[in-house]
mmCIF file of C-alpha atoms in Angstrom:
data_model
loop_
_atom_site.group_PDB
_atom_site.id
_atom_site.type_symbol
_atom_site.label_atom_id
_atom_site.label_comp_id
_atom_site.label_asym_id
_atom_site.label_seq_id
_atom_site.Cartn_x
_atom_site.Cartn_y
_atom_site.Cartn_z
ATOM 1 C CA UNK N 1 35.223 -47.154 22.934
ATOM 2 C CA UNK N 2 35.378 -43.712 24.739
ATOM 3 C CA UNK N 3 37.995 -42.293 21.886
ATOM 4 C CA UNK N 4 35.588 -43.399 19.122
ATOM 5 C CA UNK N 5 32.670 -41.741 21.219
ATOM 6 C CA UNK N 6 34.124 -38.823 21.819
ATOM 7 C CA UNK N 7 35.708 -38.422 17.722
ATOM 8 C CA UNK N 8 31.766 -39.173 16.937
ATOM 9 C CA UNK N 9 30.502 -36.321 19.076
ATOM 10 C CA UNK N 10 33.321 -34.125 17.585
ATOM 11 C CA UNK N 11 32.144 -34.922 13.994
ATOM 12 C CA UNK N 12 28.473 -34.582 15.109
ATOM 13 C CA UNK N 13 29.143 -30.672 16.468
ATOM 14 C CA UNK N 14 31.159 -29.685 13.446
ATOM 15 C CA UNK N 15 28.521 -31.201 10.797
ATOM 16 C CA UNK N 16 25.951 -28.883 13.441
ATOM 17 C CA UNK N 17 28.196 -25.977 13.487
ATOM 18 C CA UNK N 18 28.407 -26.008 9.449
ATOM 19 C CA UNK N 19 24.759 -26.254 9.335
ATOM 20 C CA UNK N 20 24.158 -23.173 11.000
ATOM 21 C CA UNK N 21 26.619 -21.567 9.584
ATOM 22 C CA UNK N 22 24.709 -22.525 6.405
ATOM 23 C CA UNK N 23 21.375 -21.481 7.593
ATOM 24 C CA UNK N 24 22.358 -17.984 8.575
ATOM 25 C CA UNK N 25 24.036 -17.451 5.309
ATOM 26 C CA UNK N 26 21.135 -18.411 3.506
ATOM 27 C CA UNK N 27 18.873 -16.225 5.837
ATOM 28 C CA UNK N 28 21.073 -13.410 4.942
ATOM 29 C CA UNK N 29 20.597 -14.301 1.040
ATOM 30 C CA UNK N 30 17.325 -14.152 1.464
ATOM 31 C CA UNK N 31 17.500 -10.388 2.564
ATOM 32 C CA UNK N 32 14.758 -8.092 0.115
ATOM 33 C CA UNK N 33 15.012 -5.292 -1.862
ATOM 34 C CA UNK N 34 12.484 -2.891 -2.351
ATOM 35 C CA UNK N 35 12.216 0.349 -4.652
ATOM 36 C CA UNK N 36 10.425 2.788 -3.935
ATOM 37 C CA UNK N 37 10.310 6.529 -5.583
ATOM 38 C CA UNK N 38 12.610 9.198 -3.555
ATOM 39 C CA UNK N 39 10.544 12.369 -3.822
ATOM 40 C CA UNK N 40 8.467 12.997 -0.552
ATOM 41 C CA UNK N 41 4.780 13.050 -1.414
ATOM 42 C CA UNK N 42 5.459 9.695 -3.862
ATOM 43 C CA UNK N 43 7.721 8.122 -1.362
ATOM 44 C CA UNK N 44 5.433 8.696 1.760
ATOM 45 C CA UNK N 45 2.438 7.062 -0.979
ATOM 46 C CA UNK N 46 4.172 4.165 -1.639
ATOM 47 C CA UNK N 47 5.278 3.695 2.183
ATOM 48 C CA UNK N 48 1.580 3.723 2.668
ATOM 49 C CA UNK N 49 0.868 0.902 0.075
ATOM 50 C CA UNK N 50 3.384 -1.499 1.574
ATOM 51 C CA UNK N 51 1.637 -0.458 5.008
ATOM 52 C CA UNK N 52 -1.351 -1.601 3.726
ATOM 53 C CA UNK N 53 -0.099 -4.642 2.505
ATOM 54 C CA UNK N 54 1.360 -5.751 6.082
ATOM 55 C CA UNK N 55 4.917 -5.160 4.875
ATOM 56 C CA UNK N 56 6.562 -2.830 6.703
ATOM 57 C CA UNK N 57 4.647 -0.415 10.039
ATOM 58 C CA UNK N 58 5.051 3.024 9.773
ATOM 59 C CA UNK N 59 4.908 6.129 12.461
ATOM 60 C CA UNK N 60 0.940 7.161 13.157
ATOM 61 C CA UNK N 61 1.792 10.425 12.643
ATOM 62 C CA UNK N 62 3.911 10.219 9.315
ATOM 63 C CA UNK N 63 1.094 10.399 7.271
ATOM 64 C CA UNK N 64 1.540 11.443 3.508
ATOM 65 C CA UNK N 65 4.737 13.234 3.774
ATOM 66 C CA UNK N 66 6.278 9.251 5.322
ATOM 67 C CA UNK N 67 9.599 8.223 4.648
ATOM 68 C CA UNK N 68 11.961 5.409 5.425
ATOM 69 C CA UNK N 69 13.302 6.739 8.579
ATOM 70 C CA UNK N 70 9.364 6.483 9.130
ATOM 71 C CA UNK N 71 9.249 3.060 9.328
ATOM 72 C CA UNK N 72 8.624 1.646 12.858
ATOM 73 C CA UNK N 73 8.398 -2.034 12.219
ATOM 74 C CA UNK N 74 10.295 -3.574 9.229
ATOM 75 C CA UNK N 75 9.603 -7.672 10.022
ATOM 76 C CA UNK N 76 11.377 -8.940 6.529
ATOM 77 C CA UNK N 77 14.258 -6.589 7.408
ATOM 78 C CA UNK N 78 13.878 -5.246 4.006
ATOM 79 C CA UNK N 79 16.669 -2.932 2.376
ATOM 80 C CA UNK N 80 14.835 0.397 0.623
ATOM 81 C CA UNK N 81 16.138 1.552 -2.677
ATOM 82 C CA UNK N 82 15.370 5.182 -3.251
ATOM 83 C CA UNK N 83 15.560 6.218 -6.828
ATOM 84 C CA UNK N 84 13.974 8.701 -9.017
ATOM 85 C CA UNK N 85 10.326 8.362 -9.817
ATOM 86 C CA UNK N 86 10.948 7.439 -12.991
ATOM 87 C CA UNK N 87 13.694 5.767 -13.053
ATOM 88 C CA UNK N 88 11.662 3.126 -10.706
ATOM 89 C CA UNK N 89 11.090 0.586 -13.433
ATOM 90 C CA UNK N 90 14.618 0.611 -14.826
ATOM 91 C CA UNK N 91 15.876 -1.085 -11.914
ATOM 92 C CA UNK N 92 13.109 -3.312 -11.169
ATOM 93 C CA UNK N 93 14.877 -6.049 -12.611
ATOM 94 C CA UNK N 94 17.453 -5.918 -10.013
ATOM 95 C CA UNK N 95 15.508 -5.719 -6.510
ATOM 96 C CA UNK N 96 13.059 -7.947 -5.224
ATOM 97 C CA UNK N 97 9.677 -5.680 -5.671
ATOM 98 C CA UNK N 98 9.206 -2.037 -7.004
ATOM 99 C CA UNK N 99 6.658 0.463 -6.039
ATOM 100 C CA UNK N 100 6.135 2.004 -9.403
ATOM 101 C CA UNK N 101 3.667 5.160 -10.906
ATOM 102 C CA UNK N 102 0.888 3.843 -13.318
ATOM 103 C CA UNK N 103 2.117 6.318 -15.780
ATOM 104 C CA UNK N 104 6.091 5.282 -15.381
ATOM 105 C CA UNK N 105 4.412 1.610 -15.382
ATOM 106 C CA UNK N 106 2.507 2.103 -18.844
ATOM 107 C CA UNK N 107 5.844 3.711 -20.144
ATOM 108 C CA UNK N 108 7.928 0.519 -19.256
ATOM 109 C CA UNK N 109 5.277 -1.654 -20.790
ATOM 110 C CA UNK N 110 3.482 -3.024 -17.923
ATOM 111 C CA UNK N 111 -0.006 -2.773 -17.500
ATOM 112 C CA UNK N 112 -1.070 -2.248 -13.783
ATOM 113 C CA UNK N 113 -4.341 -4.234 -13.397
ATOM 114 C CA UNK N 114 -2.357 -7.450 -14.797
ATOM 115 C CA UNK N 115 0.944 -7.354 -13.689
ATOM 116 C CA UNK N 116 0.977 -5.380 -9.906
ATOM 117 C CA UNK N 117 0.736 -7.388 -7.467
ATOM 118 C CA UNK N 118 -0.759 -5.261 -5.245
ATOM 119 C CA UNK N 119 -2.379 -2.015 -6.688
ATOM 120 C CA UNK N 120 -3.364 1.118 -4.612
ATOM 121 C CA UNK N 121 -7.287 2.560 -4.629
ATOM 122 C CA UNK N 122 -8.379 5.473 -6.540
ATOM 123 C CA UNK N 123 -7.669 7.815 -3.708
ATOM 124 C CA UNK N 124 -8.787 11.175 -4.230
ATOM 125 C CA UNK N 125 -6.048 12.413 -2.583
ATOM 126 C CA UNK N 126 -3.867 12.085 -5.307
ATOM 127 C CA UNK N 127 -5.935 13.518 -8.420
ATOM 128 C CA UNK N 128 -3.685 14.510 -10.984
ATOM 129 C CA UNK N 129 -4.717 18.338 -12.303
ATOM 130 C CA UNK N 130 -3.974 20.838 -14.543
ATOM 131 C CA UNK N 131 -1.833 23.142 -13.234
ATOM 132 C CA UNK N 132 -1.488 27.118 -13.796
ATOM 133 C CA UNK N 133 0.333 30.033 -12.649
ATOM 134 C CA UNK N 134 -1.478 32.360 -9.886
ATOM 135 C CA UNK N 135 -2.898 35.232 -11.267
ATOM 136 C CA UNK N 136 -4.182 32.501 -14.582
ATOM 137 C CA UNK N 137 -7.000 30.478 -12.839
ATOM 138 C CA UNK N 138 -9.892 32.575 -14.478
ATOM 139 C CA UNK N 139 -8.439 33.799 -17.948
ATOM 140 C CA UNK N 140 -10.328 32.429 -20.999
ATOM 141 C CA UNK N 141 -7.225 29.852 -21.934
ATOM 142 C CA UNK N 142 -7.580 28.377 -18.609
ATOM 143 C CA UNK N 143 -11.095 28.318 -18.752
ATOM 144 C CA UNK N 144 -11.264 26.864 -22.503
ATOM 145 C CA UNK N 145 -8.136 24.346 -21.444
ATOM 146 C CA UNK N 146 -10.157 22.844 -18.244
ATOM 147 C CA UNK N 147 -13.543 22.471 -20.382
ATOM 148 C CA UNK N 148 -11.607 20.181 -22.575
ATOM 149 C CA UNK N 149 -9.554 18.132 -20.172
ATOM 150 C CA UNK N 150 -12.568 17.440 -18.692
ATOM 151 C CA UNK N 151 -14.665 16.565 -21.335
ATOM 152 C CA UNK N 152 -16.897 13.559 -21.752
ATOM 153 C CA UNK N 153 -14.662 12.840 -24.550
ATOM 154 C CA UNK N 154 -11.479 12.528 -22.308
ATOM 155 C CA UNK N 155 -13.454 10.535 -19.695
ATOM 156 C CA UNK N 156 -14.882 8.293 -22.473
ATOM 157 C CA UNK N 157 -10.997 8.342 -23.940
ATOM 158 C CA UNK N 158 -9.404 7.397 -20.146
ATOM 159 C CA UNK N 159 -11.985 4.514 -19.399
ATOM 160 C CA UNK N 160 -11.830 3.024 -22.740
ATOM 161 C CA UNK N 161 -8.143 3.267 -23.339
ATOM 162 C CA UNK N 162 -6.213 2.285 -19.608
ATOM 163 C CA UNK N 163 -9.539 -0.293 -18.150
ATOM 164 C CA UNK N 164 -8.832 0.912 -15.045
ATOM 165 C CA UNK N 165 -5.146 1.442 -14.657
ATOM 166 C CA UNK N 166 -5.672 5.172 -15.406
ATOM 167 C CA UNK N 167 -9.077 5.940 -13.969
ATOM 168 C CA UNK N 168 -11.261 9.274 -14.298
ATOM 169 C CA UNK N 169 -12.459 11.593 -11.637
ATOM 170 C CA UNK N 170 -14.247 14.266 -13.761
ATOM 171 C CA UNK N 171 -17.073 14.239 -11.749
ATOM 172 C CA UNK N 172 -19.129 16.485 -14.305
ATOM 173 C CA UNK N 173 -18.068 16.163 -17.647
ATOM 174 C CA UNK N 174 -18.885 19.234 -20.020
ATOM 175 C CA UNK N 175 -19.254 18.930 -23.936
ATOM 176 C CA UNK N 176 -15.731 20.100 -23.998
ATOM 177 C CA UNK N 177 -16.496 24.194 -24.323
ATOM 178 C CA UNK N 178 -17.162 26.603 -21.088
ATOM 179 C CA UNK N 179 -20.211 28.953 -22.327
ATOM 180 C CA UNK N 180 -18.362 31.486 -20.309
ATOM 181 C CA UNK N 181 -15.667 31.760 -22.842
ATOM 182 C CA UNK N 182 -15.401 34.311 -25.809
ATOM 183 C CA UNK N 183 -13.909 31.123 -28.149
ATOM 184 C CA UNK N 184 -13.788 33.900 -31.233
ATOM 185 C CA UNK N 185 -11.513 36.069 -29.864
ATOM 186 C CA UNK N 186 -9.352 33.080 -28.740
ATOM 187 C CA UNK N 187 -8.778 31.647 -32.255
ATOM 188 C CA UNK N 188 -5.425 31.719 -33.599
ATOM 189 C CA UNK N 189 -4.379 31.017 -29.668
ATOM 190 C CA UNK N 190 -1.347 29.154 -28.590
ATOM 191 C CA UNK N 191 -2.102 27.158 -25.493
ATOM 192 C CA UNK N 192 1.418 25.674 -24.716
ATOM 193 C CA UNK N 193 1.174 22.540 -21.587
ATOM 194 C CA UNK N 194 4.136 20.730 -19.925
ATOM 195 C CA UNK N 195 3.119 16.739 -19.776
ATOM 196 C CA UNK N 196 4.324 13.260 -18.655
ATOM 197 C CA UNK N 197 4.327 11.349 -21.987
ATOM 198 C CA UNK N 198 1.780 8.443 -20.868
ATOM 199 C CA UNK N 199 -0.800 9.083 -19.728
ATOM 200 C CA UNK N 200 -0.792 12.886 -19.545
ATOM 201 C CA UNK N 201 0.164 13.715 -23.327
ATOM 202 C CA UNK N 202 -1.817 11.133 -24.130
ATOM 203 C CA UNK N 203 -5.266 12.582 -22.587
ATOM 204 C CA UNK N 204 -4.151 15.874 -23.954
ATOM 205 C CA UNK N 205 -4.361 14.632 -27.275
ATOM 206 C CA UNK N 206 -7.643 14.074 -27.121
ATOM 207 C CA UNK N 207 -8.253 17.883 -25.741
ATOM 208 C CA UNK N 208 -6.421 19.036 -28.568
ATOM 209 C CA UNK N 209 -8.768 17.828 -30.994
ATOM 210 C CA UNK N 210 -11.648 19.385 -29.226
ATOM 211 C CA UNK N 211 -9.687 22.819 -28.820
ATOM 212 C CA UNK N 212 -9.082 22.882 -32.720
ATOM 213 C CA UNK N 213 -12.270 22.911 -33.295
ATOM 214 C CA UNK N 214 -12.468 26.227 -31.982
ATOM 215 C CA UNK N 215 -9.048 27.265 -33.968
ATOM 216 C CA UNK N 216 -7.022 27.533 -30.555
ATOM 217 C CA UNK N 217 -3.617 24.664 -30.878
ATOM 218 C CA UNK N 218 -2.668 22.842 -28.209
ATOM 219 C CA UNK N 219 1.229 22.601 -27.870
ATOM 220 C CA UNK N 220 1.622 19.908 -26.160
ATOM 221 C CA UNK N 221 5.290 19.439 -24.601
ATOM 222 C CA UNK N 222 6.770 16.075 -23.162
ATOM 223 C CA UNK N 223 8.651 16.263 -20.174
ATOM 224 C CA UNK N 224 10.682 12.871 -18.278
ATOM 225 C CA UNK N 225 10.804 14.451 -14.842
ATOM 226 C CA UNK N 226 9.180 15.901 -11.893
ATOM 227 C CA UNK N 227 10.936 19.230 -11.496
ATOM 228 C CA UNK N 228 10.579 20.942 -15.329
ATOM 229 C CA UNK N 229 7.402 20.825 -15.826
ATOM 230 C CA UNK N 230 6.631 23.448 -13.129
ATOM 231 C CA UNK N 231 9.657 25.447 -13.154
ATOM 232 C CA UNK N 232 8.611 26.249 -17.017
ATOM 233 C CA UNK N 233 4.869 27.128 -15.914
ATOM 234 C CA UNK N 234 6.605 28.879 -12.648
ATOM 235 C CA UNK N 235 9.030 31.167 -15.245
ATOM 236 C CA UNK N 236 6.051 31.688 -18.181
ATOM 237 C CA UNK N 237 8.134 29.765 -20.342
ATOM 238 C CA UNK N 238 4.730 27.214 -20.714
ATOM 239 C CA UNK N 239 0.993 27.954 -19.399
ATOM 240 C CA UNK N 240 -0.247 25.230 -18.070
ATOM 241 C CA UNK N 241 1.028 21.535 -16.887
ATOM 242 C CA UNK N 242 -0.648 18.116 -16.432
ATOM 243 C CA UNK N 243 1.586 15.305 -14.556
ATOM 244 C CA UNK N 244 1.295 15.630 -11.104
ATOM 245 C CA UNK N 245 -1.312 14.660 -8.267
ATOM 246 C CA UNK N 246 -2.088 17.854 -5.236
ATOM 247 C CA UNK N 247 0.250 16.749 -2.523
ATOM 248 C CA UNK N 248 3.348 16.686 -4.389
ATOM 249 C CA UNK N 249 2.061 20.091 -6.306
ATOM 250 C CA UNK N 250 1.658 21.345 -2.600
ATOM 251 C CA UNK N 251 4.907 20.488 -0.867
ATOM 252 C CA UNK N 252 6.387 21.879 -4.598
ATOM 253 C CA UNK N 253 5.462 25.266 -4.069
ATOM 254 C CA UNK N 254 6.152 24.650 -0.129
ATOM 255 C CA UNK N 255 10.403 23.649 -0.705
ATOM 256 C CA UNK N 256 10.736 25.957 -4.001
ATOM 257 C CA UNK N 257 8.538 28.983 -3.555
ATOM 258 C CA UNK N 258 6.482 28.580 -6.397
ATOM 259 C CA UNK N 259 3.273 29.955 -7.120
ATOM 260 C CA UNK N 260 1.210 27.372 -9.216
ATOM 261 C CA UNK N 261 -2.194 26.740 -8.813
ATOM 262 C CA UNK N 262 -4.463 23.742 -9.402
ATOM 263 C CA UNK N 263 -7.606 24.165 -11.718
ATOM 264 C CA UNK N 264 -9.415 21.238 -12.443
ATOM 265 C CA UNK N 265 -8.582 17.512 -11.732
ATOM 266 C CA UNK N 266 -8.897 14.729 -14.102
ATOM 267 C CA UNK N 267 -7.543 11.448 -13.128
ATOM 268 C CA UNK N 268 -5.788 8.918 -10.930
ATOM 269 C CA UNK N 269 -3.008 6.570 -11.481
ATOM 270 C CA UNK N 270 -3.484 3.818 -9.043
ATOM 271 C CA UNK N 271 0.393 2.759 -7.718
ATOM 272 C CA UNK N 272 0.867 -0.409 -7.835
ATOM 273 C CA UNK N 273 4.296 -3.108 -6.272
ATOM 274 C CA UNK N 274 5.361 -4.926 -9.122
ATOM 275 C CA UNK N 275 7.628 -8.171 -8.970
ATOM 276 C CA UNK N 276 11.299 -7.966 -9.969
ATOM 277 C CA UNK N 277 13.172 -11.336 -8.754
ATOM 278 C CA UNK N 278 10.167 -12.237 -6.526
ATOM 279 C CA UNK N 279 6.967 -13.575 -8.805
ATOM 280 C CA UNK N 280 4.587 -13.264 -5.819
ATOM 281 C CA UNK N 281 4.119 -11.385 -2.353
ATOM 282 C CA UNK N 282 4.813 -14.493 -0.755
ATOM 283 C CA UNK N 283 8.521 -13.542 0.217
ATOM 284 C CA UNK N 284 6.058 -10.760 2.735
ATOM 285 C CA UNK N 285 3.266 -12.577 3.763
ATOM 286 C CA UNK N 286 5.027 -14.706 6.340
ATOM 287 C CA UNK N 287 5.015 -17.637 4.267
#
């Protein structure tokens, strides 16, 4: 009797034993991925957003310029992926969630106020604005560029077009012309700017027919990345650029010694975490 008690209890601690060892492989499995953008100002932003969201706990003092090492309390024991702005939504397929740009979002087809699961406020902090070289904040091309951007027109064109995944924050729209300007001698003008293709070349389109009105074209130039567009502004190769928000323009000029200047701002892009294997937050709520 004690031989068949004592093979039972051995049977009973191995079938135990291989049930743990079970359960911590599939807590390991369950270990999440998360995306995020790797440039500082977009990083810290998107830091912020899973903050908000009870995800992670991050430093009091990190502030906008956050990264990972930033991160005092990380309860899901989540693994960060830092990759290139936007190259964000070409790998959100293989993590778990993706903090993602509305304008790199629109590009990969997803639309923001349906798909994000969680989506960031219009902060005014991160305006997106037309950007000049010092020394080009009052000329008549600036001036005659800036009236348009901010146009009723363009805020009619943003409101009606994105429904609130792009949103305006032209707080005075003009009727697309600065009275200041001498639009005569301008004709005939080349105004060259360095975009994003959605939504900034997009907006600018609509600025372009209001500045041929007055003769002056708007070459409009499409640009993938974060770095070009202001090195081409920075060396005179291009006037103007549209397709950043202030702090990343700001710590820009700070690592690169740049001397770019912001004019006029014209719209948010709300940033949103978007679902790759996961379908839901649930995987961070504590559920």
């Amino acid at each position: 009797m004690k031989k068949k008690l004592t093979r039972l209890t051995a049977i009973l601690v191995s079938i135990v034993a291989v049930i743990s060892l079970l359960s911590g492989c599939s807590g390991s499995s369950k270990k999440l991925t998360i995306a995020v953008p790797n440039d500082t100002t977009n990083e810290a932003r998107a830091l912020l957003l899973l903050q908000e969201n009870g995800i992670i706990t991050l430093d009091k003092d990190a502030g906008i310029t956050a990264t990972i090492k930033d991160i005092t309390d990380n309860p899901y024991n989540i693994d960060f992926k830092e990759v290139e702005a936007a190259q964000v939504p070409n790998v959100l397929k293989d993590v778990d969630y993706a903090v993602i740009n509305s304008n790199y979002a629109l590009e990969a087809g997803l639309n923001p106020v349906e798909d994000a699961l969680a989506l960031e406020g219009s902060s005014s902090a991160y305006k997106n604005v037309i950007v000049v070289k010092e020394g080009n904040e009052e000329t008549d091309e600036t001036k005659a560029l800036v009236a348009a951007c901010t146009s009723q027109k363009v805020t009619d064109f943003i409101t009606d077009n994105y429904k609130g995944a792009v949103v305006s924050v032209i707080d005075n729209p003009t009727d697309g012309y600065d009275s200041t300007v001498d639009y005569d001698k301008l004709a005939g003008t080349t105004i060259s700017v360095a975009a994003s293709p959605t939504p900034h070349a997009e907006v600018l389109a609509i600025a372009k027919e209001i500045l041929a009105e007055k003769n002056i074209t708007l070459d409009i130039q499409e640009f993938t990345d974060y770095v070009q567009p202001n090195n081409v502004v920075e060396s005179g190769e291009v006037y103007a650029n549209y397709f950043q928000h202030v702090p990343y323009l700001d710590d820009f000029n700070a690592q690169n010694g740049t001397h770019l200047v912001a004019v006029a701002a014209v719209h948010v892009e709300p940033m949103g975490i978007y679902g790759g294997k996961q379908t839901s937050l649930d995987a961070v709520s504590g559920k």
